[in-house]
Amino acid sequence: MKKANLLIIHGGGPTAVLNCSLYGAVTEALGSGEVGRVYGAVGGTGGLLREHLLDFGGVPQEELHKLPRTPASAIGTSREELSVGDYARMAEILTRNGIRYVLMTGGNGTMDACGRLAAACQGKGIGVIGIPKTMDNDIAVTDHCPGFGSAARYMAGTVRELGEDVRSLPIHVVVLECLGRNAGWLTMASALARTGEGRPPHLLYPPERAFCEEEFLEEVKALYDRLGGVVVVASEGLRGEGGKPVVPPIFQTGRSTYFGDVSTHLAQTIVRRLGIKARSEKPGILARASIAWQSPVDAAEAEEVGRVACRAALAGESGRMVALRRVSTAPYVCETFLAPIEQVMLGERVLPAEYLDCRRAGASREFLDWCRPLIGPELPAMAQLL
């Protein structure tokens, strides 16, 4: 009997460990003995609709083994808007190509598409499984998302490095803008950079807290008068009272929002209102593309969810997403489980109140304990001579 084929689709923004999940799924499928061909949709769902498929059977082993240390998406990804008719077309294309197993890797929007495709494939003998992926860490149900740990390590390490620069020449305020339009997980993760009282980051502004310009300026002025150099980390999705963006989006289409430059706005406000030298920094997508700051914990979990997703599909599961459940924080132990995709679809997960410290300076002890294992080894220690 001819063996059924398997397809992997990537959706949404890449991460530093997306290809780890790809590697896990591909090698698990190729080694299973149960799959005919293993395909990758080139360019996400649009690639499937165009029937642009990569056959992993023809990819040299040395290239496959580079995947875990390659950022972004080796098969491409997309944020294409899909219609009801598109899902029906995809189901037809899958059937025509002998594809019985589909793995969709992505964030909230992709998990919504995963659920819709699973519904369109019902009764056709095609199983669809979701693999979580996002640096924003805002997918529901799962303890955390592959992609977050590496981005969190990048942010914490970068803020520690930036803090040393600002401390050595304490003449200005630096505002660092962090990705995360509605959820402040990455903004708060930068608190892991702090090595003691008065050390950066000095102020954190996630989108879950309403921003007040007057309070912001008071806090910056007090810190500047005491320390000379100040490091502020603010979310790109910073909002004031009533949920209005501090800086209006400059472009919006569907769920994709391109925010205005929050860090520049805050730095210019400091200069204009306080007469203090200030500058802005915006790593942006560098935080999700850095292999140098890749967390080994994140990479291992990303590969594992890819393998588990493949095994679930081969076992006949469909309409599920592989999620992570924390068993223990110290020592850190996490396990996988299958969550109904209906519990995940567009269910955005923001920071809970207990993870927000009452002070602007920080994250709560609960958050720090939760987050620390995800970034991997201790951050590099800096010399303390003064």
PDB file of N, CA and C in Angstrom, residues 279-366:
ATOM      1  N   ARG A 279      18.211  59.142  24.115  1.00  0.00           N
ATOM      2  CA  ARG A 279      18.287  58.502  22.806  1.00  0.00           C
ATOM      3  C   ARG A 279      17.422  57.249  22.800  1.00  0.00           C
ATOM      4  N   SER A 280      17.084  56.808  21.607  1.00  0.00           N
ATOM      5  CA  SER A 280      16.243  55.622  21.467  1.00  0.00           C
ATOM      6  C   SER A 280      17.008  54.511  20.771  1.00  0.00           C
ATOM      7  N   GLU A 281      16.661  53.284  21.120  1.00  0.00           N
ATOM      8  CA  GLU A 281      17.219  52.099  20.470  1.00  0.00           C
ATOM      9  C   GLU A 281      16.055  51.158  20.165  1.00  0.00           C
ATOM     10  N   LYS A 282      16.140  50.480  19.025  1.00  0.00           N
ATOM     11  CA  LYS A 282      15.028  49.629  18.609  1.00  0.00           C
ATOM     12  C   LYS A 282      15.566  48.382  17.919  1.00  0.00           C
ATOM     13  N   PRO A 283      15.869  47.335  18.702  1.00  0.00           N
ATOM     14  CA  PRO A 283      16.377  46.115  18.070  1.00  0.00           C
ATOM     15  C   PRO A 283      15.387  45.455  17.137  1.00  0.00           C
ATOM     16  N   GLY A 284      14.086  45.608  17.413  1.00  0.00           N
ATOM     17  CA  GLY A 284      13.074  45.071  16.510  1.00  0.00           C
ATOM     18  C   GLY A 284      13.245  43.592  16.245  1.00  0.00           C
ATOM     19  N   ILE A 285      13.252  43.223  14.947  1.00  0.00           N
ATOM     20  CA  ILE A 285      13.286  41.809  14.597  1.00  0.00           C
ATOM     21  C   ILE A 285      14.645  41.167  14.851  1.00  0.00           C
ATOM     22  N   LEU A 286      15.658  41.950  15.199  1.00  0.00           N
ATOM     23  CA  LEU A 286      16.935  41.353  15.592  1.00  0.00           C
ATOM     24  C   LEU A 286      16.732  40.412  16.779  1.00  0.00           C
ATOM     25  N   ALA A 287      15.764  40.732  17.629  1.00  0.00           N
ATOM     26  CA  ALA A 287      15.506  39.919  18.822  1.00  0.00           C
ATOM     27  C   ALA A 287      14.990  38.528  18.468  1.00  0.00           C
ATOM     28  N   ARG A 288      14.390  38.378  17.299  1.00  0.00           N
ATOM     29  CA  ARG A 288      13.868  37.063  16.922  1.00  0.00           C
ATOM     30  C   ARG A 288      14.772  36.369  15.898  1.00  0.00           C
ATOM     31  N   ALA A 289      15.862  37.036  15.502  1.00  0.00           N
ATOM     32  CA  ALA A 289      16.729  36.481  14.461  1.00  0.00           C
ATOM     33  C   ALA A 289      18.122  36.149  14.967  1.00  0.00           C
ATOM     34  N   SER A 290      18.332  36.233  16.272  1.00  0.00           N
ATOM     35  CA  SER A 290      19.679  36.065  16.811  1.00  0.00           C
ATOM     36  C   SER A 290      19.959  34.625  17.215  1.00  0.00           C
ATOM     37  N   ILE A 291      20.852  33.969  16.474  1.00  0.00           N
ATOM     38  CA  ILE A 291      21.307  32.638  16.861  1.00  0.00           C
ATOM     39  C   ILE A 291      22.346  32.754  17.976  1.00  0.00           C
ATOM     40  N   ALA A 292      23.077  33.853  18.011  1.00  0.00           N
ATOM     41  CA  ALA A 292      24.085  34.044  19.063  1.00  0.00           C
ATOM     42  C   ALA A 292      23.457  34.011  20.455  1.00  0.00           C
ATOM     43  N   TRP A 293      22.203  34.494  20.581  1.00  0.00           N
ATOM     44  CA  TRP A 293      21.514  34.512  21.872  1.00  0.00           C
ATOM     45  C   TRP A 293      20.478  33.399  21.976  1.00  0.00           C
ATOM     46  N   GLN A 294      20.494  32.438  21.058  1.00  0.00           N
ATOM     47  CA  GLN A 294      19.524  31.340  21.098  1.00  0.00           C
ATOM     48  C   GLN A 294      19.622  30.588  22.435  1.00  0.00           C
ATOM     49  N   SER A 295      18.482  30.350  23.052  1.00  0.00           N
ATOM     50  CA  SER A 295      18.447  29.593  24.311  1.00  0.00           C
ATOM     51  C   SER A 295      18.452  28.099  24.001  1.00  0.00           C
ATOM     52  N   PRO A 296      19.393  27.332  24.565  1.00  0.00           N
ATOM     53  CA  PRO A 296      19.398  25.886  24.319  1.00  0.00           C
ATOM     54  C   PRO A 296      18.143  25.194  24.854  1.00  0.00           C
ATOM     55  N   VAL A 297      17.563  25.727  25.917  1.00  0.00           N
ATOM     56  CA  VAL A 297      16.311  25.183  26.443  1.00  0.00           C
ATOM     57  C   VAL A 297      15.198  25.380  25.408  1.00  0.00           C
ATOM     58  N   ASP A 298      15.139  26.572  24.867  1.00  0.00           N
ATOM     59  CA  ASP A 298      14.142  26.901  23.852  1.00  0.00           C
ATOM     60  C   ASP A 298      14.322  26.036  22.614  1.00  0.00           C
ATOM     61  N   ALA A 299      15.563  25.872  22.177  1.00  0.00           N
ATOM     62  CA  ALA A 299      15.838  25.081  20.979  1.00  0.00           C
ATOM     63  C   ALA A 299      15.417  23.625  21.173  1.00  0.00           C
ATOM     64  N   ALA A 300      15.735  23.061  22.339  1.00  0.00           N
ATOM     65  CA  ALA A 300      15.390  21.664  22.615  1.00  0.00           C
ATOM     66  C   ALA A 300      13.873  21.474  22.664  1.00  0.00           C
ATOM     67  N   GLU A 301      13.165  22.415  23.308  1.00  0.00           N
ATOM     68  CA  GLU A 301      11.708  22.299  23.395  1.00  0.00           C
ATOM     69  C   GLU A 301      11.056  22.492  22.028  1.00  0.00           C
ATOM     70  N   ALA A 302      11.610  23.403  21.222  1.00  0.00           N
ATOM     71  CA  ALA A 302      11.061  23.622  19.885  1.00  0.00           C
ATOM     72  C   ALA A 302      11.191  22.360  19.037  1.00  0.00           C
ATOM     73  N   GLU A 303      12.337  21.716  19.113  1.00  0.00           N
ATOM     74  CA  GLU A 303      12.509  20.471  18.365  1.00  0.00           C
ATOM     75  C   GLU A 303      11.549  19.395  18.868  1.00  0.00           C
ATOM     76  N   GLU A 304      11.381  19.321  20.183  1.00  0.00           N
ATOM     77  CA  GLU A 304      10.528  18.290  20.756  1.00  0.00           C
ATOM     78  C   GLU A 304       9.064  18.464  20.353  1.00  0.00           C
ATOM     79  N   VAL A 305       8.555  19.709  20.351  1.00  0.00           N
ATOM     80  CA  VAL A 305       7.155  19.890  19.965  1.00  0.00           C
ATOM     81  C   VAL A 305       6.948  19.527  18.497  1.00  0.00           C
ATOM     82  N   GLY A 306       7.989  19.727  17.660  1.00  0.00           N
ATOM     83  CA  GLY A 306       7.899  19.291  16.273  1.00  0.00           C
ATOM     84  C   GLY A 306       7.787  17.781  16.171  1.00  0.00           C
ATOM     85  N   ARG A 307       8.581  17.075  16.976  1.00  0.00           N
ATOM     86  CA  ARG A 307       8.542  15.609  16.970  1.00  0.00           C
ATOM     87  C   ARG A 307       7.197  15.094  17.500  1.00  0.00           C
ATOM     88  N   VAL A 308       6.736  15.695  18.591  1.00  0.00           N
ATOM     89  CA  VAL A 308       5.470  15.257  19.184  1.00  0.00           C
ATOM     90  C   VAL A 308       4.308  15.503  18.227  1.00  0.00           C
ATOM     91  N   ALA A 309       4.335  16.631  17.525  1.00  0.00           N
ATOM     92  CA  ALA A 309       3.280  16.934  16.554  1.00  0.00           C
ATOM     93  C   ALA A 309       3.243  15.884  15.452  1.00  0.00           C
ATOM     94  N   CYS A 310       4.413  15.488  14.975  1.00  0.00           N
ATOM     95  CA  CYS A 310       4.482  14.469  13.934  1.00  0.00           C
ATOM     96  C   CYS A 310       3.910  13.141  14.448  1.00  0.00           C
ATOM     97  N   ARG A 311       4.321  12.767  15.650  1.00  0.00           N
ATOM     98  CA  ARG A 311       3.831  11.497  16.213  1.00  0.00           C
ATOM     99  C   ARG A 311       2.322  11.530  16.426  1.00  0.00           C
ATOM    100  N   ALA A 312       1.805  12.685  16.846  1.00  0.00           N
ATOM    101  CA  ALA A 312       0.358  12.819  17.063  1.00  0.00           C
ATOM    102  C   ALA A 312      -0.401  12.666  15.749  1.00  0.00           C
ATOM    103  N   ALA A 313       0.114  13.303  14.687  1.00  0.00           N
ATOM    104  CA  ALA A 313      -0.549  13.195  13.383  1.00  0.00           C
ATOM    105  C   ALA A 313      -0.548  11.747  12.895  1.00  0.00           C
ATOM    106  N   LEU A 314       0.584  11.070  13.029  1.00  0.00           N
ATOM    107  CA  LEU A 314       0.676   9.688  12.575  1.00  0.00           C
ATOM    108  C   LEU A 314      -0.220   8.761  13.393  1.00  0.00           C
ATOM    109  N   ALA A 315      -0.508   9.172  14.643  1.00  0.00           N
ATOM    110  CA  ALA A 315      -1.380   8.362  15.504  1.00  0.00           C
ATOM    111  C   ALA A 315      -2.860   8.618  15.234  1.00  0.00           C
ATOM    112  N   GLY A 316      -3.155   9.527  14.289  1.00  0.00           N
ATOM    113  CA  GLY A 316      -4.547   9.768  13.923  1.00  0.00           C
ATOM    114  C   GLY A 316      -5.191  10.966  14.591  1.00  0.00           C
ATOM    115  N   GLU A 317      -4.410  11.762  15.331  1.00  0.00           N
ATOM    116  CA  GLU A 317      -4.962  12.952  15.981  1.00  0.00           C
ATOM    117  C   GLU A 317      -5.190  14.059  14.952  1.00  0.00           C
ATOM    118  N   SER A 318      -6.131  14.940  15.238  1.00  0.00           N
ATOM    119  CA  SER A 318      -6.376  16.109  14.395  1.00  0.00           C
ATOM    120  C   SER A 318      -7.080  17.179  15.218  1.00  0.00           C
ATOM    121  N   GLY A 319      -6.915  18.446  14.810  1.00  0.00           N
ATOM    122  CA  GLY A 319      -7.554  19.537  15.542  1.00  0.00           C
ATOM    123  C   GLY A 319      -6.971  19.733  16.920  1.00  0.00           C
ATOM    124  N   ARG A 320      -5.670  19.496  17.044  1.00  0.00           N
ATOM    125  CA  ARG A 320      -4.973  19.664  18.329  1.00  0.00           C
ATOM    126  C   ARG A 320      -3.738  20.523  18.127  1.00  0.00           C
ATOM    127  N   MET A 321      -3.284  21.136  19.208  1.00  0.00           N
ATOM    128  CA  MET A 321      -2.001  21.824  19.212  1.00  0.00           C
ATOM    129  C   MET A 321      -1.136  21.218  20.304  1.00  0.00           C
ATOM    130  N   VAL A 322       0.121  21.012  20.011  1.00  0.00           N
ATOM    131  CA  VAL A 322       1.059  20.544  21.027  1.00  0.00           C
ATOM    132  C   VAL A 322       1.341  21.703  21.977  1.00  0.00           C
ATOM    133  N   ALA A 323       1.137  21.499  23.266  1.00  0.00           N
ATOM    134  CA  ALA A 323       1.362  22.544  24.263  1.00  0.00           C
ATOM    135  C   ALA A 323       2.364  22.059  25.308  1.00  0.00           C
ATOM    136  N   LEU A 324       2.858  23.001  26.096  1.00  0.00           N
ATOM    137  CA  LEU A 324       3.831  22.695  27.141  1.00  0.00           C
ATOM    138  C   LEU A 324       3.203  22.906  28.512  1.00  0.00           C
ATOM    139  N   ARG A 325       3.406  21.946  29.386  1.00  0.00           N
ATOM    140  CA  ARG A 325       2.924  22.025  30.758  1.00  0.00           C
ATOM    141  C   ARG A 325       4.128  21.965  31.703  1.00  0.00           C
ATOM    142  N   ARG A 326       4.217  22.952  32.594  1.00  0.00           N
ATOM    143  CA  ARG A 326       5.338  22.969  33.532  1.00  0.00           C
ATOM    144  C   ARG A 326       5.056  22.016  34.689  1.00  0.00           C
ATOM    145  N   VAL A 327       5.992  21.114  34.916  1.00  0.00           N
ATOM    146  CA  VAL A 327       5.890  20.158  36.013  1.00  0.00           C
ATOM    147  C   VAL A 327       6.603  20.716  37.240  1.00  0.00           C
ATOM    148  N   SER A 328       7.740  21.354  37.009  1.00  0.00           N
ATOM    149  CA  SER A 328       8.545  21.888  38.101  1.00  0.00           C
ATOM    150  C   SER A 328       9.379  23.056  37.582  1.00  0.00           C
ATOM    151  N   THR A 329       9.587  24.056  38.443  1.00  0.00           N
ATOM    152  CA  THR A 329      10.434  25.189  38.081  1.00  0.00           C
ATOM    153  C   THR A 329      11.860  25.004  38.588  1.00  0.00           C
ATOM    154  N   ALA A 330      12.019  24.433  39.752  1.00  0.00           N
ATOM    155  CA  ALA A 330      13.357  24.190  40.313  1.00  0.00           C
ATOM    156  C   ALA A 330      13.393  22.777  40.900  1.00  0.00           C
ATOM    157  N   PRO A 331      13.946  21.805  40.197  1.00  0.00           N
ATOM    158  CA  PRO A 331      14.555  21.919  38.863  1.00  0.00           C
ATOM    159  C   PRO A 331      13.492  22.097  37.781  1.00  0.00           C
ATOM    160  N   TYR A 332      13.910  22.696  36.666  1.00  0.00           N
ATOM    161  CA  TYR A 332      12.971  22.963  35.590  1.00  0.00           C
ATOM    162  C   TYR A 332      12.626  21.683  34.836  1.00  0.00           C
ATOM    163  N   VAL A 333      11.342  21.366  34.807  1.00  0.00           N
ATOM    164  CA  VAL A 333      10.847  20.202  34.060  1.00  0.00           C
ATOM    165  C   VAL A 333       9.548  20.604  33.364  1.00  0.00           C
ATOM    166  N   CYS A 334       9.473  20.331  32.065  1.00  0.00           N
ATOM    167  CA  CYS A 334       8.259  20.642  31.310  1.00  0.00           C
ATOM    168  C   CYS A 334       7.892  19.423  30.473  1.00  0.00           C
ATOM    169  N   GLU A 335       6.595  19.205  30.266  1.00  0.00           N
ATOM    170  CA  GLU A 335       6.133  18.086  29.460  1.00  0.00           C
ATOM    171  C   GLU A 335       5.169  18.590  28.400  1.00  0.00           C
ATOM    172  N   THR A 336       4.995  17.807  27.359  1.00  0.00           N
ATOM    173  CA  THR A 336       4.069  18.175  26.287  1.00  0.00           C
ATOM    174  C   THR A 336       2.713  17.521  26.506  1.00  0.00           C
ATOM    175  N   PHE A 337       1.678  18.139  25.956  1.00  0.00           N
ATOM    176  CA  PHE A 337       0.348  17.538  25.907  1.00  0.00           C
ATOM    177  C   PHE A 337      -0.381  18.107  24.697  1.00  0.00           C
ATOM    178  N   LEU A 338      -1.467  17.478  24.315  1.00  0.00           N
ATOM    179  CA  LEU A 338      -2.253  17.930  23.170  1.00  0.00           C
ATOM    180  C   LEU A 338      -3.472  18.710  23.650  1.00  0.00           C
ATOM    181  N   ALA A 339      -3.578  19.959  23.202  1.00  0.00           N
ATOM    182  CA  ALA A 339      -4.704  20.809  23.575  1.00  0.00           C
ATOM    183  C   ALA A 339      -5.674  20.921  22.405  1.00  0.00           C
ATOM    184  N   PRO A 340      -6.981  20.875  22.655  1.00  0.00           N
ATOM    185  CA  PRO A 340      -7.951  21.087  21.571  1.00  0.00           C
ATOM    186  C   PRO A 340      -7.705  22.449  20.929  1.00  0.00           C
ATOM    187  N   ILE A 341      -7.643  22.484  19.615  1.00  0.00           N
ATOM    188  CA  ILE A 341      -7.310  23.720  18.915  1.00  0.00           C
ATOM    189  C   ILE A 341      -8.343  24.816  19.194  1.00  0.00           C
ATOM    190  N   GLU A 342      -9.582  24.429  19.519  1.00  0.00           N
ATOM    191  CA  GLU A 342     -10.619  25.433  19.819  1.00  0.00           C
ATOM    192  C   GLU A 342     -10.264  26.270  21.047  1.00  0.00           C
ATOM    193  N   GLN A 343      -9.474  25.714  21.946  1.00  0.00           N
ATOM    194  CA  GLN A 343      -9.074  26.457  23.141  1.00  0.00           C
ATOM    195  C   GLN A 343      -7.960  27.454  22.861  1.00  0.00           C
ATOM    196  N   VAL A 344      -7.382  27.363  21.675  1.00  0.00           N
ATOM    197  CA  VAL A 344      -6.200  28.152  21.340  1.00  0.00           C
ATOM    198  C   VAL A 344      -6.502  29.248  20.318  1.00  0.00           C
ATOM    199  N   MET A 345      -7.400  28.986  19.390  1.00  0.00           N
ATOM    200  CA  MET A 345      -7.607  29.853  18.239  1.00  0.00           C
ATOM    201  C   MET A 345      -7.846  31.307  18.634  1.00  0.00           C
ATOM    202  N   LEU A 346      -6.878  32.156  18.286  1.00  0.00           N
ATOM    203  CA  LEU A 346      -6.934  33.597  18.551  1.00  0.00           C
ATOM    204  C   LEU A 346      -7.176  33.927  20.029  1.00  0.00           C
ATOM    205  N   GLY A 347      -6.787  33.013  20.927  1.00  0.00           N
ATOM    206  CA  GLY A 347      -6.933  33.270  22.364  1.00  0.00           C
ATOM    207  C   GLY A 347      -5.682  33.915  22.924  1.00  0.00           C
ATOM    208  N   GLU A 348      -5.562  35.206  22.774  1.00  0.00           N
ATOM    209  CA  GLU A 348      -4.339  35.926  23.163  1.00  0.00           C
ATOM    210  C   GLU A 348      -4.125  35.905  24.675  1.00  0.00           C
ATOM    211  N   ARG A 349      -2.915  35.586  25.076  1.00  0.00           N
ATOM    212  CA  ARG A 349      -2.558  35.466  26.492  1.00  0.00           C
ATOM    213  C   ARG A 349      -1.644  36.624  26.885  1.00  0.00           C
ATOM    214  N   VAL A 350      -2.137  37.481  27.752  1.00  0.00           N
ATOM    215  CA  VAL A 350      -1.342  38.617  28.206  1.00  0.00           C
ATOM    216  C   VAL A 350      -0.768  38.318  29.591  1.00  0.00           C
ATOM    217  N   LEU A 351       0.074  39.216  30.070  1.00  0.00           N
ATOM    218  CA  LEU A 351       0.679  39.041  31.388  1.00  0.00           C
ATOM    219  C   LEU A 351      -0.385  39.064  32.479  1.00  0.00           C
ATOM    220  N   PRO A 352      -0.411  38.059  33.353  1.00  0.00           N
ATOM    221  CA  PRO A 352      -1.348  38.103  34.477  1.00  0.00           C
ATOM    222  C   PRO A 352      -0.897  39.140  35.500  1.00  0.00           C
ATOM    223  N   ALA A 353      -1.837  39.642  36.285  1.00  0.00           N
ATOM    224  CA  ALA A 353      -1.557  40.716  37.234  1.00  0.00           C
ATOM    225  C   ALA A 353      -0.455  40.344  38.223  1.00  0.00           C
ATOM    226  N   GLU A 354      -0.381  39.058  38.611  1.00  0.00           N
ATOM    227  CA  GLU A 354       0.607  38.660  39.614  1.00  0.00           C
ATOM    228  C   GLU A 354       2.036  38.698  39.090  1.00  0.00           C
ATOM    229  N   TYR A 355       2.205  38.809  37.768  1.00  0.00           N
ATOM    230  CA  TYR A 355       3.552  38.900  37.203  1.00  0.00           C
ATOM    231  C   TYR A 355       4.045  40.337  37.094  1.00  0.00           C
ATOM    232  N   LEU A 356       3.157  41.280  37.372  1.00  0.00           N
ATOM    233  CA  LEU A 356       3.517  42.694  37.309  1.00  0.00           C
ATOM    234  C   LEU A 356       3.827  43.218  38.708  1.00  0.00           C
ATOM    235  N   ASP A 357       5.025  43.731  38.892  1.00  0.00           N
ATOM    236  CA  ASP A 357       5.398  44.340  40.165  1.00  0.00           C
ATOM    237  C   ASP A 357       4.639  45.653  40.301  1.00  0.00           C
ATOM    238  N   CYS A 358       4.346  46.017  41.544  1.00  0.00           N
ATOM    239  CA  CYS A 358       3.625  47.279  41.767  1.00  0.00           C
ATOM    240  C   CYS A 358       4.482  48.482  41.389  1.00  0.00           C
ATOM    241  N   ARG A 359       5.805  48.299  41.318  1.00  0.00           N
ATOM    242  CA  ARG A 359       6.687  49.394  40.925  1.00  0.00           C
ATOM    243  C   ARG A 359       6.903  49.365  39.418  1.00  0.00           C
ATOM    244  N   ARG A 360       7.177  50.520  38.845  1.00  0.00           N
ATOM    245  CA  ARG A 360       7.456  50.588  37.418  1.00  0.00           C
ATOM    246  C   ARG A 360       8.778  49.904  37.082  1.00  0.00           C
ATOM    247  N   ALA A 361       9.605  49.708  38.092  1.00  0.00           N
ATOM    248  CA  ALA A 361      10.947  49.205  37.853  1.00  0.00           C
ATOM    249  C   ALA A 361      10.985  47.739  37.513  1.00  0.00           C
ATOM    250  N   GLY A 362       9.919  46.997  37.799  1.00  0.00           N
ATOM    251  CA  GLY A 362      10.197  45.594  37.641  1.00  0.00           C
ATOM    252  C   GLY A 362       9.076  44.626  37.448  1.00  0.00           C
ATOM    253  N   ALA A 363       9.534  43.391  37.383  1.00  0.00           N
ATOM    254  CA  ALA A 363       8.659  42.243  37.302  1.00  0.00           C
ATOM    255  C   ALA A 363       8.610  41.611  38.679  1.00  0.00           C
ATOM    256  N   SER A 364       7.549  40.912  38.967  1.00  0.00           N
ATOM    257  CA  SER A 364       7.414  40.289  40.279  1.00  0.00           C
ATOM    258  C   SER A 364       8.359  39.098  40.410  1.00  0.00           C
ATOM    259  N   ARG A 365       8.583  38.678  41.633  1.00  0.00           N
ATOM    260  CA  ARG A 365       9.421  37.508  41.888  1.00  0.00           C
ATOM    261  C   ARG A 365       8.830  36.280  41.193  1.00  0.00           C
ATOM    262  N   GLU A 366       7.490  36.174  41.160  1.00  0.00           N
ATOM    263  CA  GLU A 366       6.835  35.043  40.505  1.00  0.00           C
ATOM    264  C   GLU A 366       7.187  34.989  39.017  1.00  0.00           C
TER     265      GLU A 366
END
